[in-house]
Amino acid sequence: MNAFQGVNDVNQDLTGSFSGLPAGCQQSTPWIAHTEETPIAGIKIQEKDVTLILKVDISDLHLVKLNLHITPETVLIQGQPTKVAGVEGYYLPRGFQSLIPLPHRVHPEIYVAKIHQDRLTIRLLKN
């Protein structure tokens, strides 16, 4: 078996694995990079003495309703499109969620989130 045949076999296995997923499910991935399905264009984590500051750039943020779920080790950002985001019969955006691992444990119940233009800023208290 040559290298091309091996790559082809892996590709077929992956395609078969994902073909059984429900068509309406939302994307769920640890954040790696911006894709067409995930509007998160960038994440910066700033460490201070007692806080972590996440600066999350989200394209077209005004078209998305956000939910945050914070644990001591992660921040989960979930986005659902607003009714304004879709064009009936042509374009119906799906939801997304991205899991962001944190470099330090935090107190999940103590945070401040602010939105300014296309940036979500989350200030978390270190544990």
Coordinates of N, CA and C in Angstrom, one line a residue, residues 21-78:
L21 N -24.0 11.9 11.4 CA -24.3 13.0 12.3 C -25.6 13.7 11.9
P22 N -26.4 14.1 12.9 CA -27.6 14.9 12.5 C -27.3 16.1 11.7
A23 N -28.1 16.4 10.7 CA -27.9 17.6 9.8 C -28.0 18.9 10.5
G24 N -28.9 19.0 11.6 CA -29.1 20.2 12.2 C -28.3 20.5 13.4
C25 N -27.3 19.7 13.7 CA -26.5 19.9 14.9 C -25.5 21.1 14.7
Q26 N -25.2 21.7 15.8 CA -24.3 22.9 15.7 C -22.9 22.4 15.9
Q27 N -22.0 23.2 15.4 CA -20.6 22.9 15.5 C -20.1 23.1 16.9
S28 N -19.3 22.1 17.4 CA -18.8 22.1 18.7 C -17.3 21.7 18.6
T29 N -16.4 22.7 18.9 CA -15.0 22.4 18.8 C -14.2 23.2 19.8
P30 N -13.0 22.7 20.2 CA -12.1 23.6 20.9 C -11.7 24.7 19.9
W31 N -11.5 25.9 20.4 CA -11.1 26.9 19.4 C -9.7 26.7 18.9
I32 N -9.6 26.6 17.6 CA -8.3 26.5 17.0 C -8.1 27.7 16.0
A33 N -9.0 27.9 15.1 CA -8.9 29.0 14.2 C -10.3 29.4 13.6
H34 N -10.3 30.5 12.9 CA -11.6 30.9 12.3 C -11.9 30.1 11.1
T35 N -13.1 29.6 11.0 CA -13.6 28.9 9.8 C -14.9 29.6 9.4
E36 N -15.5 29.2 8.3 CA -16.8 29.8 7.8 C -17.9 29.5 8.8
E37 N -17.8 28.3 9.5 CA -18.9 27.9 10.4 C -18.7 28.6 11.8
T38 N -17.5 28.9 12.2 CA -17.3 29.5 13.5 C -16.8 30.9 13.3
P39 N -17.6 31.9 13.8 CA -17.3 33.3 13.5 C -16.2 33.8 14.5
I40 N -15.6 33.0 15.3 CA -14.6 33.5 16.2 C -13.3 33.6 15.4
A41 N -12.9 34.9 15.3 CA -11.7 35.2 14.4 C -10.4 35.2 15.2
G42 N -10.5 35.3 16.5 CA -9.3 35.4 17.3 C -9.5 35.5 18.8
I43 N -8.6 34.9 19.6 CA -8.7 35.0 21.0 C -7.4 35.4 21.6
K44 N -7.4 36.3 22.5 CA -6.2 36.7 23.2 C -6.5 36.6 24.7
I45 N -5.6 36.0 25.4 CA -5.7 35.8 26.9 C -4.6 36.6 27.5
Q46 N -5.0 37.6 28.4 CA -4.1 38.4 29.1 C -4.1 38.0 30.5
E47 N -2.9 37.8 31.1 CA -2.8 37.4 32.5 C -2.4 38.6 33.3
K48 N -3.1 38.9 34.4 CA -2.8 39.9 35.4 C -2.5 39.2 36.7
D49 N -2.2 40.0 37.7 CA -1.9 39.4 39.0 C -3.0 38.5 39.5
V50 N -4.3 39.0 39.5 CA -5.4 38.2 40.1 C -6.5 37.9 39.1
T51 N -6.3 38.3 37.8 CA -7.4 38.1 36.8 C -6.8 37.5 35.5
L52 N -7.7 36.9 34.8 CA -7.4 36.6 33.4 C -8.4 37.4 32.5
I53 N -7.9 38.0 31.4 CA -8.8 38.7 30.5 C -8.8 38.0 29.2
L54 N -10.0 37.6 28.8 CA -10.1 37.0 27.4 C -10.7 38.1 26.5
K55 N -10.1 38.2 25.4 CA -10.6 39.1 24.3 C -10.9 38.3 23.1
V56 N -12.2 38.1 22.8 CA -12.6 37.2 21.8 C -13.2 38.0 20.7
D57 N -12.6 38.0 19.5 CA -13.1 38.7 18.3 C -14.1 37.7 17.6
I58 N -15.3 38.2 17.5 CA -16.4 37.4 16.9 C -17.0 38.3 15.7
S59 N -16.8 37.8 14.5 CA -17.3 38.5 13.3 C -18.9 38.6 13.4
D60 N -19.4 39.7 13.0 CA -20.9 39.9 13.0 C -21.5 39.6 14.3
L61 N -20.9 40.0 15.4 CA -21.4 39.8 16.7 C -22.8 40.3 16.9
H62 N -23.2 41.3 16.3 CA -24.5 41.9 16.4 C -25.6 41.0 15.9
L63 N -25.2 39.9 15.1 CA -26.2 39.0 14.5 C -26.3 37.7 15.3
V64 N -25.6 37.7 16.5 CA -25.6 36.4 17.3 C -26.0 36.7 18.7
K65 N -26.8 35.8 19.3 CA -27.1 35.8 20.7 C -26.1 34.9 21.4
L66 N -25.4 35.4 22.4 CA -24.4 34.6 23.1 C -24.8 34.0 24.4
N67 N -24.3 32.9 24.7 CA -24.4 32.3 26.1 C -23.0 31.9 26.5
L68 N -22.7 32.2 27.8 CA -21.4 31.8 28.3 C -21.6 30.8 29.4
H69 N -20.7 29.7 29.4 CA -20.7 28.7 30.5 C -19.2 28.7 30.9
I70 N -19.0 29.0 32.2 CA -17.7 29.1 32.7 C -17.5 28.0 33.8
T71 N -16.4 27.3 33.6 CA -16.0 26.3 34.7 C -14.6 26.8 35.2
P72 N -14.1 26.2 36.2 CA -12.7 26.6 36.7 C -11.6 26.5 35.6
E73 N -11.8 25.6 34.6 CA -10.7 25.4 33.6 C -11.1 25.9 32.2
T74 N -12.3 26.2 31.9 CA -12.7 26.5 30.5 C -13.8 27.6 30.5
V75 N -13.9 28.1 29.3 CA -15.0 29.0 28.9 C -15.6 28.5 27.7
L76 N -16.9 28.2 27.7 CA -17.7 27.7 26.6 C -18.5 28.9 26.1
I77 N -18.3 29.3 24.8 CA -19.1 30.3 24.2 C -20.0 29.7 23.2
Q78 N -21.3 29.9 23.4 CA -22.3 29.4 22.5 C -23.0 30.5 21.8

